[in-house]
């Protein structure tokens, strides 16, 4: 499962006036219809975000400004990604535990999601996450 999560390059249109990065449903690297977009900003020093998994939701996470780490865990394997380039994002599949850490000052984390907010889709307890994966 962790291997299904991957860094995806975002198409960029370069111009002397400034660049445009395009994230849209027609991009084959984002394999879901976009239903929600939100962003994190003004994250305080030494504060972690995330610390949950989703049962069905898929996400595409981008560091629009600054940098942060995304630590992912499928119950068997762990991987750490440093996001610091607005020209790429991390595709996240369901049933992956994630923690966002080490936010630089003025960082902005943009998340594009496959579904609207649904609290029932969240798994906020790591032991329950492992149990749902049937890991002892």
PDB file of C-alpha atoms in Angstrom:
ATOM      1  CA  UNK A   1       0.000   0.000   0.000  1.00  0.00           C
ATOM      2  CA  UNK A   2       2.739   2.481   0.857  1.00  0.00           C
ATOM      3  CA  UNK A   3       4.177   1.967  -2.631  1.00  0.00           C
ATOM      4  CA  UNK A   4       0.953   3.381  -4.094  1.00  0.00           C
ATOM      5  CA  UNK A   5       1.799   6.754  -2.540  1.00  0.00           C
ATOM      6  CA  UNK A   6       4.156   8.708  -4.756  1.00  0.00           C
ATOM      7  CA  UNK A   7       5.585  12.071  -5.667  1.00  0.00           C
ATOM      8  CA  UNK A   8       3.928  13.454  -8.791  1.00  0.00           C
ATOM      9  CA  UNK A   9       5.304  16.266 -10.940  1.00  0.00           C
ATOM     10  CA  UNK A  10       2.805  19.064 -11.543  1.00  0.00           C
ATOM     11  CA  UNK A  11       2.631  20.459 -15.079  1.00  0.00           C
ATOM     12  CA  UNK A  12       4.055  23.981 -15.197  1.00  0.00           C
ATOM     13  CA  UNK A  13       3.615  26.672 -17.817  1.00  0.00           C
ATOM     14  CA  UNK A  14       6.669  28.931 -17.642  1.00  0.00           C
ATOM     15  CA  UNK A  15       6.399  32.599 -18.548  1.00  0.00           C
ATOM     16  CA  UNK A  16       8.692  35.581 -18.035  1.00  0.00           C
ATOM     17  CA  UNK A  17       5.861  37.154 -15.975  1.00  0.00           C
ATOM     18  CA  UNK A  18       5.691  34.135 -13.655  1.00  0.00           C
ATOM     19  CA  UNK A  19       4.867  30.445 -13.770  1.00  0.00           C
ATOM     20  CA  UNK A  20       1.532  28.655 -13.568  1.00  0.00           C
ATOM     21  CA  UNK A  21       1.288  25.173 -12.058  1.00  0.00           C
ATOM     22  CA  UNK A  22      -1.819  23.216 -13.058  1.00  0.00           C
ATOM     23  CA  UNK A  23      -3.611  20.595 -10.946  1.00  0.00           C
ATOM     24  CA  UNK A  24      -6.721  19.254 -12.626  1.00  0.00           C
ATOM     25  CA  UNK A  25      -8.761  16.089 -12.836  1.00  0.00           C
ATOM     26  CA  UNK A  26      -7.609  15.376 -16.369  1.00  0.00           C
ATOM     27  CA  UNK A  27      -4.026  14.903 -15.169  1.00  0.00           C
ATOM     28  CA  UNK A  28      -3.438  11.133 -15.241  1.00  0.00           C
ATOM     29  CA  UNK A  29      -1.252  11.379 -12.132  1.00  0.00           C
ATOM     30  CA  UNK A  30      -4.166  12.521  -9.967  1.00  0.00           C
ATOM     31  CA  UNK A  31      -6.482   9.508 -10.245  1.00  0.00           C
ATOM     32  CA  UNK A  32      -9.612  10.993  -8.683  1.00  0.00           C
ATOM     33  CA  UNK A  33     -12.276  13.616  -9.190  1.00  0.00           C
ATOM     34  CA  UNK A  34     -11.571  16.691  -7.074  1.00  0.00           C
ATOM     35  CA  UNK A  35     -14.336  17.292  -4.527  1.00  0.00           C
ATOM     36  CA  UNK A  36     -12.575  19.464  -1.933  1.00  0.00           C
ATOM     37  CA  UNK A  37      -9.546  21.703  -1.615  1.00  0.00           C
ATOM     38  CA  UNK A  38      -8.170  23.156   1.606  1.00  0.00           C
ATOM     39  CA  UNK A  39      -4.884  24.499   2.935  1.00  0.00           C
ATOM     40  CA  UNK A  40      -2.921  24.716   6.155  1.00  0.00           C
ATOM     41  CA  UNK A  41      -1.001  27.864   7.037  1.00  0.00           C
ATOM     42  CA  UNK A  42       0.381  29.647  10.101  1.00  0.00           C
ATOM     43  CA  UNK A  43       1.274  26.253  11.586  1.00  0.00           C
ATOM     44  CA  UNK A  44       3.096  26.950  14.836  1.00  0.00           C
ATOM     45  CA  UNK A  45       6.641  25.740  15.510  1.00  0.00           C
ATOM     46  CA  UNK A  46       6.935  22.112  16.622  1.00  0.00           C
ATOM     47  CA  UNK A  47       3.276  21.395  15.854  1.00  0.00           C
ATOM     48  CA  UNK A  48       2.311  18.251  13.931  1.00  0.00           C
ATOM     49  CA  UNK A  49      -0.752  18.013  11.727  1.00  0.00           C
ATOM     50  CA  UNK A  50      -2.510  14.963  10.403  1.00  0.00           C
ATOM     51  CA  UNK A  51      -1.982  12.041  12.780  1.00  0.00           C
ATOM     52  CA  UNK A  52      -4.776  10.081  11.143  1.00  0.00           C
ATOM     53  CA  UNK A  53      -5.678   7.855   8.205  1.00  0.00           C
ATOM     54  CA  UNK A  54      -8.665   7.816   5.865  1.00  0.00           C
ATOM     55  CA  UNK A  55     -10.797   4.809   5.034  1.00  0.00           C
ATOM     56  CA  UNK A  56     -11.617   5.888   1.465  1.00  0.00           C
ATOM     57  CA  UNK A  57     -10.405   9.445   0.856  1.00  0.00           C
ATOM     58  CA  UNK A  58      -7.553  10.036  -1.570  1.00  0.00           C
ATOM     59  CA  UNK A  59      -5.466  13.202  -1.404  1.00  0.00           C
ATOM     60  CA  UNK A  60      -2.818  15.143  -3.278  1.00  0.00           C
ATOM     61  CA  UNK A  61      -0.613  17.227  -0.932  1.00  0.00           C
ATOM     62  CA  UNK A  62       1.469  20.167  -2.183  1.00  0.00           C
ATOM     63  CA  UNK A  63       3.888  22.549  -0.429  1.00  0.00           C
ATOM     64  CA  UNK A  64       2.704  25.764  -2.093  1.00  0.00           C
ATOM     65  CA  UNK A  65       5.192  27.747  -0.020  1.00  0.00           C
ATOM     66  CA  UNK A  66       7.979  26.709   2.314  1.00  0.00           C
ATOM     67  CA  UNK A  67       8.455  23.099   3.321  1.00  0.00           C
ATOM     68  CA  UNK A  68       7.249  20.324   5.591  1.00  0.00           C
ATOM     69  CA  UNK A  69       7.665  16.568   5.993  1.00  0.00           C
ATOM     70  CA  UNK A  70       4.966  13.983   5.378  1.00  0.00           C
ATOM     71  CA  UNK A  71       5.581  10.778   7.327  1.00  0.00           C
ATOM     72  CA  UNK A  72       3.468   7.901   6.034  1.00  0.00           C
ATOM     73  CA  UNK A  73       2.861   4.433   7.448  1.00  0.00           C
ATOM     74  CA  UNK A  74       0.847   1.492   6.080  1.00  0.00           C
ATOM     75  CA  UNK A  75       1.213  -0.583   9.240  1.00  0.00           C
ATOM     76  CA  UNK A  76       4.195  -2.480   7.826  1.00  0.00           C
ATOM     77  CA  UNK A  77       6.427   0.141   6.219  1.00  0.00           C
ATOM     78  CA  UNK A  78       7.189   3.780   6.902  1.00  0.00           C
ATOM     79  CA  UNK A  79       8.360   6.466   4.501  1.00  0.00           C
ATOM     80  CA  UNK A  80       9.217  10.138   4.892  1.00  0.00           C
ATOM     81  CA  UNK A  81       8.756  12.710   2.140  1.00  0.00           C
ATOM     82  CA  UNK A  82      10.032  16.272   2.309  1.00  0.00           C
ATOM     83  CA  UNK A  83       7.735  18.532   0.317  1.00  0.00           C
ATOM     84  CA  UNK A  84       9.408  21.799  -0.620  1.00  0.00           C
ATOM     85  CA  UNK A  85       8.634  22.327  -4.299  1.00  0.00           C
ATOM     86  CA  UNK A  86       5.343  23.794  -5.572  1.00  0.00           C
ATOM     87  CA  UNK A  87       5.925  21.894  -8.844  1.00  0.00           C
ATOM     88  CA  UNK A  88       5.266  18.503  -7.247  1.00  0.00           C
ATOM     89  CA  UNK A  89       2.897  16.886  -4.799  1.00  0.00           C
ATOM     90  CA  UNK A  90       2.422  13.670  -2.877  1.00  0.00           C
ATOM     91  CA  UNK A  91      -0.423  11.384  -3.935  1.00  0.00           C
ATOM     92  CA  UNK A  92      -1.932   9.675  -0.879  1.00  0.00           C
ATOM     93  CA  UNK A  93      -4.106   6.582  -1.186  1.00  0.00           C
ATOM     94  CA  UNK A  94      -6.599   5.413   1.476  1.00  0.00           C
ATOM     95  CA  UNK A  95      -5.591   3.502   4.612  1.00  0.00           C
ATOM     96  CA  UNK A  96      -2.237   5.244   5.044  1.00  0.00           C
ATOM     97  CA  UNK A  97      -1.421   6.847   8.390  1.00  0.00           C
ATOM     98  CA  UNK A  98       0.065  10.305   7.913  1.00  0.00           C
ATOM     99  CA  UNK A  99       1.750  12.928  10.053  1.00  0.00           C
ATOM    100  CA  UNK A 100       2.829  16.311   8.725  1.00  0.00           C
ATOM    101  CA  UNK A 101       5.810  17.715  10.636  1.00  0.00           C
ATOM    102  CA  UNK A 102       8.667  20.221  10.482  1.00  0.00           C
ATOM    103  CA  UNK A 103       6.720  23.092   8.935  1.00  0.00           C
ATOM    104  CA  UNK A 104       8.997  25.946   7.920  1.00  0.00           C
ATOM    105  CA  UNK A 105       7.893  29.475   8.761  1.00  0.00           C
ATOM    106  CA  UNK A 106       5.343  30.825   6.273  1.00  0.00           C
ATOM    107  CA  UNK A 107       4.736  27.374   4.801  1.00  0.00           C
ATOM    108  CA  UNK A 108       1.454  26.649   3.053  1.00  0.00           C
ATOM    109  CA  UNK A 109       0.206  23.091   2.586  1.00  0.00           C
ATOM    110  CA  UNK A 110      -2.456  22.690  -0.109  1.00  0.00           C
ATOM    111  CA  UNK A 111      -4.539  19.504  -0.081  1.00  0.00           C
ATOM    112  CA  UNK A 112      -6.740  18.401  -2.965  1.00  0.00           C
ATOM    113  CA  UNK A 113      -9.184  15.660  -1.927  1.00  0.00           C
ATOM    114  CA  UNK A 114     -11.390  13.091  -3.611  1.00  0.00           C
ATOM    115  CA  UNK A 115     -14.359  13.627  -1.289  1.00  0.00           C
ATOM    116  CA  UNK A 116     -16.042  16.320   0.766  1.00  0.00           C
ATOM    117  CA  UNK A 117     -15.366  16.299   4.521  1.00  0.00           C
ATOM    118  CA  UNK A 118     -16.786  13.235   6.277  1.00  0.00           C
ATOM    119  CA  UNK A 119     -15.755  12.621   9.888  1.00  0.00           C
ATOM    120  CA  UNK A 120     -16.727   8.946   9.549  1.00  0.00           C
ATOM    121  CA  UNK A 121     -13.923   8.493   6.993  1.00  0.00           C
ATOM    122  CA  UNK A 122     -11.229   9.439   9.554  1.00  0.00           C
ATOM    123  CA  UNK A 123      -9.288   6.954  11.677  1.00  0.00           C
ATOM    124  CA  UNK A 124      -7.751   9.031  14.472  1.00  0.00           C
ATOM    125  CA  UNK A 125      -6.463   6.233  16.709  1.00  0.00           C
ATOM    126  CA  UNK A 126      -3.310   4.424  15.547  1.00  0.00           C
ATOM    127  CA  UNK A 127      -4.158   1.167  17.350  1.00  0.00           C
ATOM    128  CA  UNK A 128      -7.584   1.134  15.685  1.00  0.00           C
ATOM    129  CA  UNK A 129      -5.857   1.791  12.344  1.00  0.00           C
ATOM    130  CA  UNK A 130      -3.669  -1.287  12.865  1.00  0.00           C
ATOM    131  CA  UNK A 131      -6.681  -3.339  13.935  1.00  0.00           C
ATOM    132  CA  UNK A 132      -8.588  -2.339  10.796  1.00  0.00           C
ATOM    133  CA  UNK A 133      -5.603  -3.515   8.785  1.00  0.00           C
ATOM    134  CA  UNK A 134      -5.706  -6.752  10.823  1.00  0.00           C
ATOM    135  CA  UNK A 135      -2.146  -6.228  12.061  1.00  0.00           C
ATOM    136  CA  UNK A 136      -1.302  -7.713  15.448  1.00  0.00           C
TER     137      UNK A 136
END
